[in-house]
Amino acid sequence: MGELELSQIEEIVRICLLCDLSLSRTHAVPGEGSPKARIFLIGEAPGKEEDRLGRPFVGRAGQILDHLLLSIKLDRADTYITSVVKCRPPKNREPAMKEEVICNRYLARQLELIDPDVIVPMGRHAITCLFEMFGLERQEIAHVHGKTIAIIVHGKKKKIIPTYHPAVITHNPRMRLSIEKDFHAVRSALQE
Ligand code: URA
């Protein structure tokens, strides 16, 4: 992975056969956005619409994410958006640990290449995966969401701001306010 460019990673993901999710998917969803993005958003796994179109966050959760980005005046085109697992798990089940471990190589290289200032893991899977990647202690989402965690990667300062997965709002509309607050923390972090 180390020597591959962003577009090459995306192409490899599209033809990836490393786990059984490749057998049931329609399209792999590598992620999309600006290679120069200062903000990098990470979801859990593609859903039905994403699988159909091969693009991240284009279904219901995507509409919510677009609103959240709009609420902090951030254009989707200025971000990079992907998920921990790049292929839809059958019947939208949660990704298995094994699938996440296999897929992690792609996320790690995407992060390295884009080199964002602010990383926003959305939901328990993305938070756990990212914290493990950076050697941070595991934390409950209820405790850590909206907090700014400063890290240094290859001598560069970065901020991780965890939040809930936007799809949570569809099941629990009362969470909107809390997630909006987290996104405002993202806006502040970008301005600093
Ligand atoms: N949820 C995710 O985590 N990722 C997507 O791409 C879509 C929905």
PDB file of C-alpha atoms and ligand atoms in Angstrom:
ATOM      1  CA  MET A   1       0.000   0.000   0.000  1.00  0.00           C
ATOM      2  CA  GLY A   2       2.839   2.328   0.978  1.00  0.00           C
ATOM      3  CA  GLU A   3       3.767   3.516  -2.491  1.00  0.00           C
ATOM      4  CA  LEU A   4       0.292   3.758  -4.025  1.00  0.00           C
ATOM      5  CA  GLU A   5      -1.422   7.051  -4.904  1.00  0.00           C
ATOM      6  CA  LEU A   6      -4.999   7.933  -3.929  1.00  0.00           C
ATOM      7  CA  SER A   7      -6.548   7.084  -7.303  1.00  0.00           C
ATOM      8  CA  GLN A   8      -4.658   3.775  -7.331  1.00  0.00           C
ATOM      9  CA  ILE A   9      -6.003   2.909  -3.886  1.00  0.00           C
ATOM     10  CA  GLU A  10      -9.522   3.711  -5.099  1.00  0.00           C
ATOM     11  CA  GLU A  11      -9.055   1.471  -8.151  1.00  0.00           C
ATOM     12  CA  ILE A  12      -7.684  -1.392  -6.063  1.00  0.00           C
ATOM     13  CA  VAL A  13     -10.608  -1.135  -3.644  1.00  0.00           C
ATOM     14  CA  ARG A  14     -13.025  -1.373  -6.575  1.00  0.00           C
ATOM     15  CA  ILE A  15     -11.616  -4.776  -7.558  1.00  0.00           C
ATOM     16  CA  CYS A  16     -10.686  -5.964  -4.048  1.00  0.00           C
ATOM     17  CA  LEU A  17     -11.370  -9.663  -3.356  1.00  0.00           C
ATOM     18  CA  LEU A  18      -9.710  -9.864   0.061  1.00  0.00           C
ATOM     19  CA  CYS A  19     -12.854 -10.819   1.989  1.00  0.00           C
ATOM     20  CA  ASP A  20     -16.258 -12.380   1.401  1.00  0.00           C
ATOM     21  CA  LEU A  21     -18.028  -9.012   1.251  1.00  0.00           C
ATOM     22  CA  SER A  22     -16.682  -8.858  -2.298  1.00  0.00           C
ATOM     23  CA  LEU A  23     -18.978 -11.787  -3.182  1.00  0.00           C
ATOM     24  CA  SER A  24     -22.204 -10.025  -2.206  1.00  0.00           C
ATOM     25  CA  ARG A  25     -21.453  -6.421  -3.141  1.00  0.00           C
ATOM     26  CA  THR A  26     -22.622  -4.648  -6.291  1.00  0.00           C
ATOM     27  CA  HIS A  27     -19.960  -1.937  -6.094  1.00  0.00           C
ATOM     28  CA  ALA A  28     -17.155  -1.393  -3.647  1.00  0.00           C
ATOM     29  CA  VAL A  29     -17.146   2.147  -2.258  1.00  0.00           C
ATOM     30  CA  PRO A  30     -13.578   3.422  -1.878  1.00  0.00           C
ATOM     31  CA  GLY A  31     -14.482   6.939  -0.809  1.00  0.00           C
ATOM     32  CA  GLU A  32     -14.424  10.282  -2.560  1.00  0.00           C
ATOM     33  CA  GLY A  33     -13.555  13.916  -2.162  1.00  0.00           C
ATOM     34  CA  SER A  34     -10.678  16.275  -2.453  1.00  0.00           C
ATOM     35  CA  PRO A  35      -7.143  14.862  -2.291  1.00  0.00           C
ATOM     36  CA  LYS A  36      -6.305  18.159  -0.567  1.00  0.00           C
ATOM     37  CA  ALA A  37      -9.117  17.913   2.005  1.00  0.00           C
ATOM     38  CA  ARG A  38      -8.307  19.265   5.469  1.00  0.00           C
ATOM     39  CA  ILE A  39     -11.181  17.278   6.909  1.00  0.00           C
ATOM     40  CA  PHE A  40     -11.540  13.524   6.600  1.00  0.00           C
ATOM     41  CA  LEU A  41     -14.845  11.876   7.569  1.00  0.00           C
ATOM     42  CA  ILE A  42     -15.138   8.159   8.296  1.00  0.00           C
ATOM     43  CA  GLY A  43     -18.374   6.141   8.422  1.00  0.00           C
ATOM     44  CA  GLU A  44     -18.991   2.472   9.130  1.00  0.00           C
ATOM     45  CA  ALA A  45     -19.793   0.674   5.868  1.00  0.00           C
ATOM     46  CA  PRO A  46     -21.737   1.333   2.653  1.00  0.00           C
ATOM     47  CA  GLY A  47     -25.500   0.835   2.685  1.00  0.00           C
ATOM     48  CA  LYS A  48     -27.864  -0.094  -0.141  1.00  0.00           C
ATOM     49  CA  GLU A  49     -27.628   3.125  -2.153  1.00  0.00           C
ATOM     50  CA  GLU A  50     -23.865   3.357  -1.733  1.00  0.00           C
ATOM     51  CA  ASP A  51     -23.534  -0.242  -2.937  1.00  0.00           C
ATOM     52  CA  ARG A  52     -25.725   0.536  -5.935  1.00  0.00           C
ATOM     53  CA  LEU A  53     -23.805   3.639  -6.952  1.00  0.00           C
ATOM     54  CA  GLY A  54     -20.275   2.967  -5.663  1.00  0.00           C
ATOM     55  CA  ARG A  55     -20.258   6.309  -3.833  1.00  0.00           C
ATOM     56  CA  PRO A  56     -20.093   7.018  -0.087  1.00  0.00           C
ATOM     57  CA  PHE A  57     -22.974   8.526   1.881  1.00  0.00           C
ATOM     58  CA  VAL A  58     -25.465   8.954  -0.960  1.00  0.00           C
ATOM     59  CA  GLY A  59     -28.439   7.366   0.825  1.00  0.00           C
ATOM     60  CA  ARG A  60     -30.433   8.474   3.853  1.00  0.00           C
ATOM     61  CA  ALA A  61     -27.400   8.862   6.126  1.00  0.00           C
ATOM     62  CA  GLY A  62     -25.755  10.857   3.326  1.00  0.00           C
ATOM     63  CA  GLN A  63     -28.612  13.364   3.253  1.00  0.00           C
ATOM     64  CA  ILE A  64     -28.222  13.874   6.986  1.00  0.00           C
ATOM     65  CA  LEU A  65     -24.464  14.226   6.620  1.00  0.00           C
ATOM     66  CA  ASP A  66     -24.974  16.846   3.884  1.00  0.00           C
ATOM     67  CA  HIS A  67     -27.191  18.841   6.266  1.00  0.00           C
ATOM     68  CA  LEU A  68     -24.614  18.574   9.036  1.00  0.00           C
ATOM     69  CA  LEU A  69     -21.888  19.817   6.702  1.00  0.00           C
ATOM     70  CA  LEU A  70     -24.137  22.629   5.519  1.00  0.00           C
ATOM     71  CA  SER A  71     -24.801  23.612   9.139  1.00  0.00           C
ATOM     72  CA  ILE A  72     -21.085  24.375   9.530  1.00  0.00           C
ATOM     73  CA  LYS A  73     -20.824  25.883   6.035  1.00  0.00           C
ATOM     74  CA  LEU A  74     -18.591  23.166   4.743  1.00  0.00           C
ATOM     75  CA  ASP A  75     -18.794  22.027   1.156  1.00  0.00           C
ATOM     76  CA  ARG A  76     -18.708  18.266   0.663  1.00  0.00           C
ATOM     77  CA  ALA A  77     -16.233  18.855  -2.174  1.00  0.00           C
ATOM     78  CA  ASP A  78     -13.734  20.203   0.360  1.00  0.00           C
ATOM     79  CA  THR A  79     -13.833  17.016   2.419  1.00  0.00           C
ATOM     80  CA  TYR A  80     -12.812  13.415   1.910  1.00  0.00           C
ATOM     81  CA  ILE A  81     -15.475  10.883   2.891  1.00  0.00           C
ATOM     82  CA  THR A  82     -15.065   7.147   3.279  1.00  0.00           C
ATOM     83  CA  SER A  83     -15.981   4.283   5.590  1.00  0.00           C
ATOM     84  CA  VAL A  84     -14.048   1.742   7.633  1.00  0.00           C
ATOM     85  CA  VAL A  85     -15.305  -1.111   5.476  1.00  0.00           C
ATOM     86  CA  LYS A  86     -15.562  -0.411   1.760  1.00  0.00           C
ATOM     87  CA  CYS A  87     -18.180  -3.030   0.783  1.00  0.00           C
ATOM     88  CA  ARG A  88     -21.759  -3.366   1.967  1.00  0.00           C
ATOM     89  CA  PRO A  89     -22.265  -6.104   4.541  1.00  0.00           C
ATOM     90  CA  PRO A  90     -25.261  -8.300   3.577  1.00  0.00           C
ATOM     91  CA  LYS A  91     -28.574  -6.965   4.924  1.00  0.00           C
ATOM     92  CA  ASN A  92     -26.653  -4.006   6.382  1.00  0.00           C
ATOM     93  CA  ARG A  93     -25.340  -6.079   9.272  1.00  0.00           C
ATOM     94  CA  GLU A  94     -22.490  -4.565  11.261  1.00  0.00           C
ATOM     95  CA  PRO A  95     -19.064  -5.163   9.765  1.00  0.00           C
ATOM     96  CA  ALA A  96     -17.165  -8.071  11.354  1.00  0.00           C
ATOM     97  CA  MET A  97     -13.861  -7.448  13.099  1.00  0.00           C
ATOM     98  CA  LYS A  98     -12.099  -9.587  10.469  1.00  0.00           C
ATOM     99  CA  GLU A  99     -13.536  -7.463   7.649  1.00  0.00           C
ATOM    100  CA  GLU A 100     -12.460  -4.272   9.382  1.00  0.00           C
ATOM    101  CA  VAL A 101      -8.934  -5.540   9.939  1.00  0.00           C
ATOM    102  CA  ILE A 102      -8.608  -6.544   6.274  1.00  0.00           C
ATOM    103  CA  CYS A 103     -10.025  -3.234   5.013  1.00  0.00           C
ATOM    104  CA  ASN A 104      -7.972  -1.107   7.393  1.00  0.00           C
ATOM    105  CA  ARG A 105      -4.990  -1.084   5.050  1.00  0.00           C
ATOM    106  CA  TYR A 106      -6.972   1.078   2.614  1.00  0.00           C
ATOM    107  CA  LEU A 107      -8.133   3.534   5.267  1.00  0.00           C
ATOM    108  CA  ALA A 108      -4.610   3.856   6.653  1.00  0.00           C
ATOM    109  CA  ARG A 109      -3.179   4.707   3.234  1.00  0.00           C
ATOM    110  CA  GLN A 110      -6.012   7.134   2.407  1.00  0.00           C
ATOM    111  CA  LEU A 111      -5.305   8.972   5.661  1.00  0.00           C
ATOM    112  CA  GLU A 112      -1.596   9.028   4.974  1.00  0.00           C
ATOM    113  CA  LEU A 113      -2.037  10.417   1.450  1.00  0.00           C
ATOM    114  CA  ILE A 114      -4.653  13.042   2.245  1.00  0.00           C
ATOM    115  CA  ASP A 115      -2.902  14.004   5.448  1.00  0.00           C
ATOM    116  CA  PRO A 116      -5.926  15.937   6.835  1.00  0.00           C
ATOM    117  CA  ASP A 117      -5.837  18.358   9.782  1.00  0.00           C
ATOM    118  CA  VAL A 118      -9.106  17.102  11.242  1.00  0.00           C
ATOM    119  CA  ILE A 119     -10.352  13.513  11.257  1.00  0.00           C
ATOM    120  CA  VAL A 120     -13.983  12.816  12.140  1.00  0.00           C
ATOM    121  CA  PRO A 121     -14.777   9.174  12.901  1.00  0.00           C
ATOM    122  CA  MET A 122     -18.563   8.804  12.889  1.00  0.00           C
ATOM    123  CA  GLY A 123     -19.942   5.970  14.987  1.00  0.00           C
ATOM    124  CA  ARG A 124     -18.538   3.268  17.217  1.00  0.00           C
ATOM    125  CA  HIS A 125     -16.831   1.277  14.457  1.00  0.00           C
ATOM    126  CA  ALA A 126     -14.950   4.226  12.995  1.00  0.00           C
ATOM    127  CA  ILE A 127     -13.951   5.510  16.427  1.00  0.00           C
ATOM    128  CA  THR A 128     -12.641   2.128  17.592  1.00  0.00           C
ATOM    129  CA  CYS A 129     -10.775   1.569  14.365  1.00  0.00           C
ATOM    130  CA  LEU A 130      -9.168   5.013  14.324  1.00  0.00           C
ATOM    131  CA  PHE A 131      -8.210   4.941  18.003  1.00  0.00           C
ATOM    132  CA  GLU A 132      -6.541   1.588  17.466  1.00  0.00           C
ATOM    133  CA  MET A 133      -4.707   2.890  14.405  1.00  0.00           C
ATOM    134  CA  PHE A 134      -3.237   5.787  16.388  1.00  0.00           C
ATOM    135  CA  GLY A 135      -2.598   3.793  19.573  1.00  0.00           C
ATOM    136  CA  LEU A 136      -5.224   5.665  21.612  1.00  0.00           C
ATOM    137  CA  GLU A 137      -7.018   4.092  24.518  1.00  0.00           C
ATOM    138  CA  ARG A 138     -10.459   2.710  23.672  1.00  0.00           C
ATOM    139  CA  GLN A 139     -13.288   5.023  24.785  1.00  0.00           C
ATOM    140  CA  GLU A 140     -17.058   4.922  24.852  1.00  0.00           C
ATOM    141  CA  ILE A 141     -18.689   7.066  22.193  1.00  0.00           C
ATOM    142  CA  ALA A 142     -20.993   8.712  24.759  1.00  0.00           C
ATOM    143  CA  HIS A 143     -17.920   9.896  26.624  1.00  0.00           C
ATOM    144  CA  VAL A 144     -15.690  10.944  23.731  1.00  0.00           C
ATOM    145  CA  HIS A 145     -18.025  12.447  21.105  1.00  0.00           C
ATOM    146  CA  GLY A 146     -17.429  16.137  20.388  1.00  0.00           C
ATOM    147  CA  LYS A 147     -14.057  16.169  22.141  1.00  0.00           C
ATOM    148  CA  THR A 148     -10.963  17.295  20.316  1.00  0.00           C
ATOM    149  CA  ILE A 149      -8.140  14.805  20.613  1.00  0.00           C
ATOM    150  CA  ALA A 150      -4.800  16.203  19.532  1.00  0.00           C
ATOM    151  CA  ILE A 151      -2.307  13.765  18.033  1.00  0.00           C
ATOM    152  CA  ILE A 152       1.011  14.116  16.273  1.00  0.00           C
ATOM    153  CA  VAL A 153       1.601  12.012  13.188  1.00  0.00           C
ATOM    154  CA  HIS A 154       5.033  12.141  11.547  1.00  0.00           C
ATOM    155  CA  GLY A 155       5.706  15.434  13.313  1.00  0.00           C
ATOM    156  CA  LYS A 156       2.426  17.030  12.198  1.00  0.00           C
ATOM    157  CA  LYS A 157      -0.399  18.058  14.539  1.00  0.00           C
ATOM    158  CA  LYS A 158      -3.812  16.586  13.817  1.00  0.00           C
ATOM    159  CA  LYS A 159      -7.144  16.618  15.591  1.00  0.00           C
ATOM    160  CA  ILE A 160      -9.572  13.763  15.947  1.00  0.00           C
ATOM    161  CA  ILE A 161     -13.165  14.769  16.709  1.00  0.00           C
ATOM    162  CA  PRO A 162     -15.367  11.704  17.152  1.00  0.00           C
ATOM    163  CA  THR A 163     -19.110  11.870  16.715  1.00  0.00           C
ATOM    164  CA  TYR A 164     -22.098   9.579  16.339  1.00  0.00           C
ATOM    165  CA  HIS A 165     -22.973   8.052  12.988  1.00  0.00           C
ATOM    166  CA  PRO A 166     -25.434  10.388  11.189  1.00  0.00           C
ATOM    167  CA  ALA A 167     -27.870   7.470  10.695  1.00  0.00           C
ATOM    168  CA  VAL A 168     -28.484   7.561  14.460  1.00  0.00           C
ATOM    169  CA  ILE A 169     -30.675  10.621  13.852  1.00  0.00           C
ATOM    170  CA  THR A 170     -33.127   8.560  11.763  1.00  0.00           C
ATOM    171  CA  HIS A 171     -33.806   6.297  14.747  1.00  0.00           C
ATOM    172  CA  ASN A 172     -33.436   8.939  17.414  1.00  0.00           C
ATOM    173  CA  PRO A 173     -34.143  12.516  16.208  1.00  0.00           C
ATOM    174  CA  ARG A 174     -33.234  13.873  19.649  1.00  0.00           C
ATOM    175  CA  MET A 175     -29.594  13.089  18.853  1.00  0.00           C
ATOM    176  CA  ARG A 176     -29.502  15.749  16.143  1.00  0.00           C
ATOM    177  CA  LEU A 177     -28.638  18.564  18.498  1.00  0.00           C
ATOM    178  CA  SER A 178     -25.794  16.674  20.070  1.00  0.00           C
ATOM    179  CA  ILE A 179     -24.333  15.710  16.676  1.00  0.00           C
ATOM    180  CA  GLU A 180     -24.727  19.272  15.391  1.00  0.00           C
ATOM    181  CA  LYS A 181     -22.748  20.441  18.400  1.00  0.00           C
ATOM    182  CA  ASP A 182     -20.001  17.961  17.545  1.00  0.00           C
ATOM    183  CA  PHE A 183     -19.892  19.342  14.000  1.00  0.00           C
ATOM    184  CA  HIS A 184     -19.523  22.839  15.376  1.00  0.00           C
ATOM    185  CA  ALA A 185     -16.458  21.592  17.230  1.00  0.00           C
ATOM    186  CA  VAL A 186     -15.189  20.432  13.824  1.00  0.00           C
ATOM    187  CA  ARG A 187     -15.738  23.913  12.378  1.00  0.00           C
ATOM    188  CA  SER A 188     -13.848  25.493  15.300  1.00  0.00           C
ATOM    189  CA  ALA A 189     -10.974  23.034  14.893  1.00  0.00           C
ATOM    190  CA  LEU A 190     -10.659  23.968  11.223  1.00  0.00           C
ATOM    191  CA  GLN A 191     -10.528  27.643  12.067  1.00  0.00           C
ATOM    192  CA  GLU A 192      -7.793  27.326  14.686  1.00  0.00           C
TER     193      GLU A 192
HETATM  194  N1  URA B   1     -23.048   4.719   6.197  1.00  0.00           N
HETATM  195  C1  URA B   1     -21.703   4.608   6.198  1.00  0.00           C
HETATM  196  O1  URA B   1     -21.110   4.382   7.227  1.00  0.00           O
HETATM  197  N2  URA B   1     -21.064   4.766   5.052  1.00  0.00           N
HETATM  198  C2  URA B   1     -21.660   5.053   3.895  1.00  0.00           C
HETATM  199  O2  URA B   1     -21.003   5.223   2.882  1.00  0.00           O
HETATM  200  C3  URA B   1     -23.065   5.177   3.932  1.00  0.00           C
HETATM  201  C4  URA B   1     -23.745   4.998   5.082  1.00  0.00           C
END
